[in-house]
Coordinates of C-alpha atoms in Angstrom, one line a residue:
M1 CA 171.9 122.7 -242.5
Q2 CA 170.5 119.5 -241.2
S3 CA 172.7 116.4 -241.6
I4 CA 170.9 113.1 -242.3
T5 CA 172.5 109.7 -242.8
P6 CA 170.6 107.5 -245.3
V7 CA 170.2 103.9 -244.2
I8 CA 169.4 101.8 -247.3
L9 CA 168.0 98.4 -246.8
A10 CA 169.2 96.2 -249.7
G11 CA 167.9 92.8 -248.8
G12 CA 164.8 91.0 -250.2
S13 CA 164.3 88.7 -253.1
G14 CA 161.4 90.2 -255.0
T15 CA 159.8 86.9 -256.1
R16 CA 156.8 88.6 -257.6
L17 CA 159.0 90.1 -260.3
W18 CA 160.4 86.7 -261.4
P19 CA 162.0 85.9 -263.8
L20 CA 163.9 89.3 -263.8
S21 CA 164.2 89.3 -260.0
R22 CA 165.6 86.2 -258.3
K23 CA 167.3 85.3 -255.0
S24 CA 170.8 85.5 -256.5
Y25 CA 170.1 88.9 -258.1
P26 CA 166.9 90.6 -256.8
K27 CA 164.9 93.5 -258.3
Q28 CA 166.7 96.3 -256.5
F29 CA 169.8 95.7 -258.5
S30 CA 168.1 95.6 -261.9
P31 CA 167.1 98.6 -264.2
L32 CA 163.4 98.0 -264.0
I33 CA 162.5 101.6 -264.9
G34 CA 165.1 103.6 -266.8
D35 CA 168.9 102.9 -267.2
T36 CA 169.9 102.7 -263.5
S37 CA 168.9 100.1 -260.9
L38 CA 166.4 100.9 -258.2
F39 CA 169.2 100.7 -255.7
Q40 CA 171.3 103.2 -257.6
A41 CA 168.3 105.5 -257.9
T42 CA 167.7 105.3 -254.2
A43 CA 171.3 106.1 -253.4
R44 CA 171.3 109.1 -255.8
R45 CA 168.1 110.4 -254.3
L46 CA 169.7 110.4 -250.9
H47 CA 173.0 112.0 -251.9
G48 CA 174.5 115.5 -251.7
S49 CA 172.5 118.5 -250.5
A50 CA 168.8 119.5 -251.0
G51 CA 167.7 122.8 -249.5
K52 CA 168.6 122.8 -245.8
I53 CA 169.3 119.0 -245.9
R54 CA 172.7 117.5 -246.3
F55 CA 173.0 113.8 -246.8
E56 CA 176.0 112.0 -245.3
K57 CA 177.6 108.9 -246.7
P58 CA 175.0 106.1 -246.7
V59 CA 174.9 103.0 -244.5
V60 CA 173.8 100.1 -246.6
V61 CA 172.5 96.9 -244.9
A62 CA 172.8 93.9 -247.2
N63 CA 173.6 90.2 -247.1
S64 CA 177.1 88.8 -247.9
D65 CA 176.1 87.7 -251.4
F66 CA 175.3 91.3 -252.5
R67 CA 178.2 93.1 -250.9
F68 CA 180.3 93.5 -254.1
I69 CA 177.2 94.3 -256.2
V70 CA 176.4 97.1 -253.7
T71 CA 179.9 98.7 -253.9
E72 CA 180.1 98.2 -257.7
Q73 CA 176.7 99.9 -258.3
L74 CA 177.4 102.8 -256.0
T75 CA 180.8 103.4 -257.7
E76 CA 179.1 103.4 -261.1
V77 CA 177.0 106.4 -260.1
G78 CA 179.8 108.2 -258.3
I79 CA 178.7 107.6 -254.7
D80 CA 181.1 106.7 -251.9
P81 CA 179.8 103.4 -250.5
G82 CA 180.2 104.6 -246.9
T83 CA 179.5 101.8 -244.4
V84 CA 178.2 98.5 -245.9
M85 CA 176.9 96.3 -243.0
I86 CA 176.8 92.6 -243.8
E87 CA 173.9 90.6 -242.3
P88 CA 175.0 87.1 -241.5
S89 CA 171.4 86.0 -242.2
G90 CA 168.1 87.6 -243.1
R91 CA 166.3 88.7 -239.9
N92 CA 163.8 91.2 -241.4
T93 CA 163.9 94.9 -240.9
A94 CA 163.8 95.4 -237.1
P95 CA 167.3 94.0 -236.4
A96 CA 168.7 95.7 -239.6
V97 CA 167.4 99.1 -238.6
L98 CA 168.6 98.7 -235.0
A99 CA 172.1 97.6 -236.1
A100 CA 172.4 100.7 -238.2
A101 CA 171.1 102.9 -235.4
L102 CA 173.6 101.5 -232.9
H103 CA 176.4 101.8 -235.4
L104 CA 175.6 105.5 -236.0
M105 CA 175.1 106.3 -232.2
D106 CA 178.7 105.1 -231.6
R107 CA 179.9 107.9 -233.9
N108 CA 177.3 110.6 -233.2
P109 CA 174.7 110.3 -230.4
E110 CA 172.6 113.0 -232.2
A111 CA 172.7 111.3 -235.7
V112 CA 169.5 111.5 -237.7
M113 CA 168.8 108.6 -240.0
L114 CA 166.4 108.1 -242.9
V115 CA 165.6 104.5 -243.4
A116 CA 164.6 103.6 -247.0
P117 CA 164.1 100.4 -248.9
S118 CA 166.3 100.1 -251.9
D119 CA 163.6 98.8 -254.3
H120 CA 161.0 101.7 -254.4
L121 CA 160.4 103.9 -257.3
I122 CA 160.3 107.7 -256.5
Q123 CA 160.6 109.8 -259.6
D124 CA 160.1 113.3 -258.1
N125 CA 163.2 113.7 -256.0
A126 CA 162.5 117.4 -255.2
A127 CA 159.0 116.5 -253.8
F128 CA 160.5 113.8 -251.7
H129 CA 163.2 116.1 -250.3
Q130 CA 160.5 118.6 -249.4
A131 CA 158.7 115.8 -247.5
I132 CA 161.9 115.0 -245.6
A133 CA 162.3 118.7 -244.7
K134 CA 158.7 118.7 -243.3
G135 CA 159.5 115.8 -241.1
M136 CA 162.6 117.3 -239.5
K137 CA 160.6 119.5 -237.1
A138 CA 159.0 116.4 -235.6
V139 CA 162.4 114.6 -235.5
N140 CA 163.9 117.6 -233.7
D141 CA 161.1 117.3 -231.1
G142 CA 162.1 113.6 -230.5
R143 CA 159.4 112.0 -232.6
I144 CA 159.6 109.2 -235.1
V145 CA 158.3 110.1 -238.5
L146 CA 156.7 107.8 -241.1
F147 CA 156.0 108.7 -244.8
G148 CA 152.6 108.0 -246.2
I149 CA 151.7 107.9 -249.9
Q150 CA 148.5 109.6 -251.1
P151 CA 146.5 106.7 -252.6
D152 CA 145.1 107.1 -256.1
R153 CA 143.2 103.8 -256.2
P154 CA 141.7 101.3 -253.7
E155 CA 144.9 99.2 -253.4
T156 CA 144.7 95.9 -251.4
G157 CA 148.4 95.1 -251.6
Y158 CA 149.6 97.8 -249.2
G159 CA 149.2 98.5 -245.5
Y160 CA 147.7 101.9 -244.6
L161 CA 148.3 104.7 -242.1
E162 CA 145.1 106.2 -240.6
L163 CA 145.5 109.9 -239.8
D164 CA 143.5 112.0 -237.3
T165 CA 143.0 114.8 -239.9
G166 CA 143.8 115.4 -243.6
G167 CA 146.3 118.0 -244.9
D168 CA 149.8 118.3 -246.1
D169 CA 151.8 118.9 -242.9
C170 CA 153.4 116.5 -240.5
L171 CA 150.4 114.9 -238.9
P172 CA 149.7 112.6 -235.9
L173 CA 149.2 108.9 -236.7
K174 CA 146.0 107.4 -235.4
A175 CA 146.4 103.8 -236.4
F176 CA 148.1 101.2 -238.6
V177 CA 145.8 99.3 -240.9
E178 CA 146.7 95.9 -242.3
K179 CA 146.2 95.2 -246.0
P180 CA 142.5 95.5 -246.6
D181 CA 140.0 93.8 -248.8
L182 CA 138.7 95.7 -251.8
T183 CA 135.5 97.0 -250.1
T184 CA 137.4 98.3 -247.1
A185 CA 140.1 99.9 -249.4
E186 CA 137.3 101.7 -251.4
A187 CA 135.8 103.0 -248.1
M188 CA 139.2 104.2 -246.9
L189 CA 139.9 105.9 -250.2
S190 CA 136.6 107.8 -250.0
K191 CA 137.3 109.1 -246.4
G192 CA 140.5 110.7 -247.5
N193 CA 142.5 110.3 -244.2
Y194 CA 144.3 107.1 -245.1
L195 CA 147.7 106.8 -246.7
W196 CA 149.7 103.9 -248.0
N197 CA 152.5 102.9 -245.6
A198 CA 155.7 103.4 -247.6
G199 CA 158.0 101.8 -245.1
I200 CA 160.2 104.8 -245.0
F201 CA 161.2 106.3 -241.6
L202 CA 163.0 109.4 -240.3
F203 CA 164.3 109.7 -236.7
R204 CA 167.2 110.2 -234.4
A205 CA 169.2 107.0 -233.9
S206 CA 169.0 107.5 -230.2
D207 CA 165.2 107.9 -230.3
V208 CA 164.6 104.7 -232.2
V209 CA 167.0 102.8 -229.9
D210 CA 165.0 104.0 -227.0
A211 CA 161.8 102.8 -228.7
F212 CA 163.4 99.3 -229.2
Q213 CA 164.4 99.2 -225.5
K214 CA 160.8 100.1 -224.5
H215 CA 158.8 98.0 -227.0
A216 CA 161.1 95.2 -228.2
P217 CA 163.8 94.8 -225.5
E218 CA 164.4 91.2 -226.5
I219 CA 166.0 92.4 -229.8
V220 CA 168.5 94.8 -228.3
P221 CA 171.1 92.5 -226.6
P222 CA 171.8 90.2 -229.5
V223 CA 171.9 93.1 -232.0
Q224 CA 174.1 95.2 -229.7
A225 CA 176.5 92.3 -229.3
S226 CA 176.6 91.6 -233.0
V227 CA 177.4 95.3 -233.7
S228 CA 180.0 95.4 -230.9
N229 CA 181.7 92.3 -232.1
A230 CA 181.5 93.2 -235.8
Q231 CA 184.6 92.7 -237.9
P232 CA 185.9 94.8 -240.8
D233 CA 186.3 92.7 -243.9
L234 CA 187.7 94.3 -247.1
G235 CA 186.0 97.6 -246.4
F236 CA 182.8 96.0 -245.3
L237 CA 181.5 95.7 -241.7
R238 CA 180.5 92.1 -241.0
L239 CA 178.1 91.7 -238.1
A240 CA 179.0 88.9 -235.7
P241 CA 176.9 85.9 -236.8
A242 CA 176.6 84.0 -233.5
D243 CA 175.0 87.1 -231.8
W244 CA 173.0 88.1 -234.9
D245 CA 171.3 84.7 -235.2
R246 CA 169.8 85.1 -231.7
A247 CA 167.8 88.2 -232.8
P248 CA 164.1 87.6 -233.6
N249 CA 163.1 87.6 -237.3
I250 CA 160.6 90.5 -237.2
S251 CA 159.8 93.7 -239.1
I252 CA 160.2 97.1 -237.5
D253 CA 156.5 97.8 -238.0
Y254 CA 155.5 94.8 -235.8
A255 CA 158.4 95.1 -233.3
V256 CA 158.2 98.8 -232.6
M257 CA 156.1 101.1 -234.7
E258 CA 152.7 99.6 -234.0
K259 CA 153.4 99.8 -230.3
A260 CA 154.9 103.2 -230.1
R261 CA 152.9 106.4 -229.4
G262 CA 153.2 109.9 -230.7
L263 CA 154.3 108.9 -234.2
A264 CA 154.1 111.5 -237.0
V265 CA 153.3 111.1 -240.6
V266 CA 154.4 113.2 -243.6
P267 CA 152.0 112.8 -246.6
Y268 CA 153.9 112.4 -249.9
N269 CA 151.6 113.4 -252.8
S270 CA 153.8 112.6 -255.9
D271 CA 154.6 109.4 -257.8
W272 CA 155.6 106.4 -255.8
S273 CA 155.6 102.6 -256.3
D274 CA 157.1 99.7 -254.5
L275 CA 157.1 97.9 -257.8
G276 CA 155.7 94.9 -256.0
G277 CA 154.5 93.1 -259.1
W278 CA 154.6 93.2 -262.9
D279 CA 151.3 95.1 -262.8
A280 CA 153.0 97.9 -260.9
V281 CA 155.9 97.9 -263.3
W282 CA 153.4 98.2 -266.1
R283 CA 151.8 101.3 -264.4
A284 CA 155.2 102.9 -264.0
S285 CA 156.4 102.2 -267.5
D286 CA 155.9 104.3 -270.6
Q287 CA 152.9 103.0 -272.6
D288 CA 151.7 103.5 -276.1
S289 CA 148.1 104.7 -276.9
S290 CA 146.8 101.2 -276.4
G291 CA 148.3 100.9 -272.9
V292 CA 151.2 98.6 -274.0
A293 CA 154.5 98.9 -272.3
A294 CA 157.0 97.4 -274.7
I295 CA 160.6 97.0 -273.3
G296 CA 163.6 95.6 -275.1
N297 CA 163.4 93.6 -278.3
V298 CA 159.6 93.6 -278.6
T299 CA 157.0 93.7 -281.4
A300 CA 153.4 94.4 -280.3
I301 CA 150.6 93.9 -282.9
E302 CA 147.1 95.0 -281.9
C303 CA 147.8 94.5 -278.2
K304 CA 146.2 96.3 -275.3
N305 CA 146.9 97.1 -271.7
S306 CA 149.9 94.7 -271.5
I307 CA 153.5 94.6 -270.6
L308 CA 155.8 92.9 -273.0
R309 CA 159.5 92.8 -272.0
S310 CA 162.5 91.0 -273.4
E311 CA 165.6 90.9 -271.3
S312 CA 167.6 89.0 -273.9
E313 CA 169.7 90.6 -276.7
R314 CA 169.2 87.4 -278.7
L315 CA 165.4 87.0 -278.3
E316 CA 162.6 89.0 -280.0
L317 CA 159.3 88.9 -278.1
V318 CA 156.2 89.2 -280.3
G319 CA 152.7 89.7 -279.1
I320 CA 149.6 89.6 -281.4
G321 CA 146.2 90.5 -280.2
V322 CA 146.8 90.0 -276.5
E323 CA 145.1 92.1 -273.8
N324 CA 145.8 92.5 -270.0
L325 CA 148.9 90.2 -270.3
I326 CA 152.3 90.0 -268.7
A327 CA 155.0 88.6 -270.9
V328 CA 158.6 88.7 -269.7
A329 CA 161.3 86.8 -271.7
M330 CA 164.8 86.0 -270.6
N331 CA 167.5 83.6 -272.0
D332 CA 166.5 80.8 -269.6
A333 CA 162.9 81.5 -268.6
V334 CA 159.7 83.1 -269.9
L335 CA 156.7 84.3 -267.9
I336 CA 153.2 84.5 -269.4
A337 CA 150.5 85.6 -267.0
S338 CA 147.2 87.5 -266.8
K339 CA 147.8 91.0 -265.5
D340 CA 145.2 90.5 -262.8
R341 CA 147.2 87.5 -261.5
A342 CA 150.5 89.5 -261.0
Q343 CA 150.6 88.8 -257.3
D344 CA 150.6 85.1 -258.0
V345 CA 153.9 85.1 -259.7
K346 CA 155.6 84.1 -256.5
L347 CA 153.5 80.8 -256.7
A348 CA 155.5 80.0 -259.8
V349 CA 158.7 80.4 -257.9
D350 CA 157.5 78.0 -255.3
R351 CA 156.6 75.4 -258.0
L352 CA 159.9 75.8 -259.6
K353 CA 161.7 75.3 -256.3
A354 CA 159.7 72.2 -255.7
K355 CA 160.9 70.7 -259.0
S356 CA 164.5 71.8 -258.3
A357 CA 164.6 74.1 -261.4
T358 CA 167.6 76.3 -261.2
Q359 CA 165.6 79.2 -262.8
A360 CA 163.7 79.5 -259.5
E361 CA 166.6 81.4 -257.8
D362 CA 169.6 81.5 -260.0
F363 CA 170.0 84.5 -262.4
P364 CA 171.4 83.5 -265.8
K365 CA 174.1 86.2 -265.5
E366 CA 176.1 85.4 -262.4
H367 CA 177.7 88.4 -260.8
R368 CA 181.1 88.2 -259.0
P369 CA 183.3 90.8 -257.4
W370 CA 185.5 90.8 -260.5
G371 CA 182.6 91.0 -263.1
W372 CA 180.1 88.5 -264.3
F373 CA 179.6 85.4 -266.5
E374 CA 176.8 83.7 -268.3
S375 CA 176.4 80.2 -269.7
L376 CA 175.7 80.2 -273.4
V377 CA 175.6 76.4 -274.0
I378 CA 175.8 73.4 -271.6
G379 CA 176.2 69.8 -272.8
G380 CA 177.0 66.5 -271.1
R381 CA 180.7 67.1 -270.9
F382 CA 181.2 70.7 -271.9
Q383 CA 180.0 74.2 -271.2
V384 CA 180.5 77.5 -273.1
K385 CA 180.5 80.8 -271.1
R386 CA 180.8 84.5 -271.8
I387 CA 182.9 86.2 -269.1
L388 CA 183.4 89.9 -268.4
V389 CA 186.2 91.1 -266.1
H390 CA 186.3 94.6 -264.8
P391 CA 189.4 96.8 -265.4
G392 CA 192.0 96.0 -262.8
A393 CA 190.1 93.0 -261.5
A394 CA 191.3 89.4 -261.2
L395 CA 189.8 86.0 -260.6
S396 CA 191.3 83.8 -257.9
L397 CA 194.4 81.6 -258.4
Q398 CA 192.6 78.2 -258.8
S399 CA 192.6 74.8 -260.3
H400 CA 190.0 72.2 -261.2
Y401 CA 189.7 68.4 -260.6
H402 CA 187.5 67.5 -263.5
R403 CA 187.8 70.0 -266.4
S404 CA 190.2 71.8 -268.7
E405 CA 189.4 75.2 -270.2
H406 CA 190.0 77.1 -273.5
W407 CA 189.9 80.9 -273.3
I408 CA 189.3 83.1 -276.4
V409 CA 189.6 86.9 -275.8
V410 CA 187.1 88.8 -277.8
E411 CA 187.4 92.3 -276.2
G412 CA 190.3 93.9 -274.4
T413 CA 193.4 92.1 -273.1
A414 CA 193.8 89.3 -270.5
R415 CA 196.9 88.6 -268.3
V416 CA 196.7 84.8 -267.9
T417 CA 198.7 82.8 -265.4
V418 CA 199.0 79.0 -266.1
D419 CA 201.2 77.3 -263.5
D420 CA 204.5 79.3 -263.7
K421 CA 203.9 81.0 -267.0
V422 CA 202.3 84.5 -267.4
T423 CA 201.0 85.5 -270.9
L424 CA 199.2 88.5 -272.3
V425 CA 196.3 87.4 -274.5
S426 CA 194.8 90.0 -276.8
E427 CA 191.7 90.1 -278.9
N428 CA 191.3 87.2 -281.3
E429 CA 194.0 85.2 -279.4
S430 CA 193.4 82.1 -277.2
I431 CA 195.1 80.0 -274.5
Y432 CA 194.6 76.5 -273.1
V433 CA 194.4 75.7 -269.4
P434 CA 195.0 72.0 -268.8
L435 CA 193.1 70.0 -266.2
G436 CA 194.8 70.5 -262.8
A437 CA 196.8 73.5 -263.8
K438 CA 197.0 76.4 -261.4
H439 CA 195.6 79.4 -263.3
R440 CA 194.4 82.9 -262.9
M441 CA 192.8 85.4 -265.3
E442 CA 193.3 89.2 -264.8
N443 CA 192.3 92.4 -266.7
P444 CA 195.3 94.7 -266.7
G445 CA 193.6 97.3 -268.9
K446 CA 191.3 100.3 -268.5
V447 CA 188.3 98.8 -270.3
P448 CA 186.3 95.7 -269.6
M449 CA 187.8 92.4 -270.9
V450 CA 185.5 89.9 -272.4
L451 CA 186.3 86.3 -273.3
I452 CA 184.6 83.1 -274.3
E453 CA 185.4 80.1 -272.1
V454 CA 185.0 76.5 -273.3
Q455 CA 185.1 74.0 -270.5
T456 CA 185.5 70.3 -271.3
G457 CA 185.6 67.4 -268.8
S458 CA 183.6 64.9 -266.8
Y459 CA 182.1 67.7 -264.6
V460 CA 181.7 71.4 -265.3
G461 CA 179.9 72.6 -262.1
E462 CA 180.9 75.8 -260.4
D463 CA 181.9 74.0 -257.2
D464 CA 184.8 72.2 -259.0
I465 CA 187.4 74.6 -257.7
I466 CA 190.5 74.6 -255.6
R467 CA 191.3 78.1 -254.5
Y468 CA 194.9 79.1 -253.6
E469 CA 194.8 82.9 -253.5
D470 CA 191.9 85.3 -253.7
V471 CA 192.0 89.1 -253.3
Y472 CA 188.3 89.1 -252.3
A473 CA 188.9 86.7 -249.3
R474 CA 186.4 84.2 -250.4
G475 CA 186.5 80.8 -248.8
Q476 CA 187.4 77.4 -250.4
G477 CA 184.6 76.3 -252.7
A478 CA 183.1 79.7 -253.2
K479 CA 182.0 80.2 -256.8
G480 CA 184.1 82.1 -259.4

């Protein structure tokens, strides 16, 4: 049985899927299609055994802000997190892949790695496993394998792989083709020997390191030093930042793949999408007889070929007589766009950033290692939040300069420390935390604990915090 280590790339901000996808909580962690997130679906797809393939524990490459989301979501679907490598800063896919390859080589010089983005939708896992098996012969011959998607339309948003011949086997790559215009895409579709570049790779770790040394030698020393000097941190592997920041910011396609020779391509002929815009989400979603994908609290009246999606439990989205429309509603933002302008949603994010709107990057539900919170009401001198704390989790021991807090438990039981006093607070009970008091909130139970927090004071920002103890080793001033 062939052993393969999945390397899951969990970076990226997905601005074309705003407002659901934002910098603080990008699309790979949201349940865009179905009940699990794209990241969870990717991890499940690359878990266990399939035919003659056995998947090892994954290596996940993510930035520091997502490290607890990664482990939480893997635990939710019963997958051992394996190694979670923390990038000190985003340097694109070339340094990330090289770091994972060097890390695996230290443990097994013959390690085979499958590099996969965490935000793609692949619904036929069996077909994908068969494609991986087809690629293993080329990998065992020392070749680098790419996966190409059989196109079903003249898509201008993807790069293409040109093959020497058509067919279903592992085939030689002739050339990479940049994103084409519509006329060129139509011509390539009619020829039949062009596939969409899925950005998924299969190779021995040692072979891809050799390719870096040959085609992008400037990347190797800083990434090697960053891996060698990496430090364990609460179960994560934190790459050394000073070395990492010297690595070029470049994709693996540009750094290595477009320069290498003898690459092989496995055609994948089943459903695939990178969900790169709301039009792609519409295509992948269940639709009614009029082509309407209605998700969440939605009422559609005489609508056609549209996606109507409500992400708020308190908000009903109603569409009447609309056609070719994107409508996505959240508690703090609503997107309305023509479906043929789906790729321009990122322009809205740029405009929102320019006007310093928090909705540009901040998700309304802020995730923390202990759970999450969301603001329900914000006034001049007060704020009301809903807070969920996972079983066994605890917030840091902290105090505030500018606010006091009232906590009302509505689900579960809280163990609350206020200065030297520890109190169990059950459902329908409340407790007061005076300004300046050292306090901590814990969930000692086996079910999630939910409370309503009312903050009052001259300033209720998240950075008004003095941290004394924190089981998650976050620094002074870190949120939550």
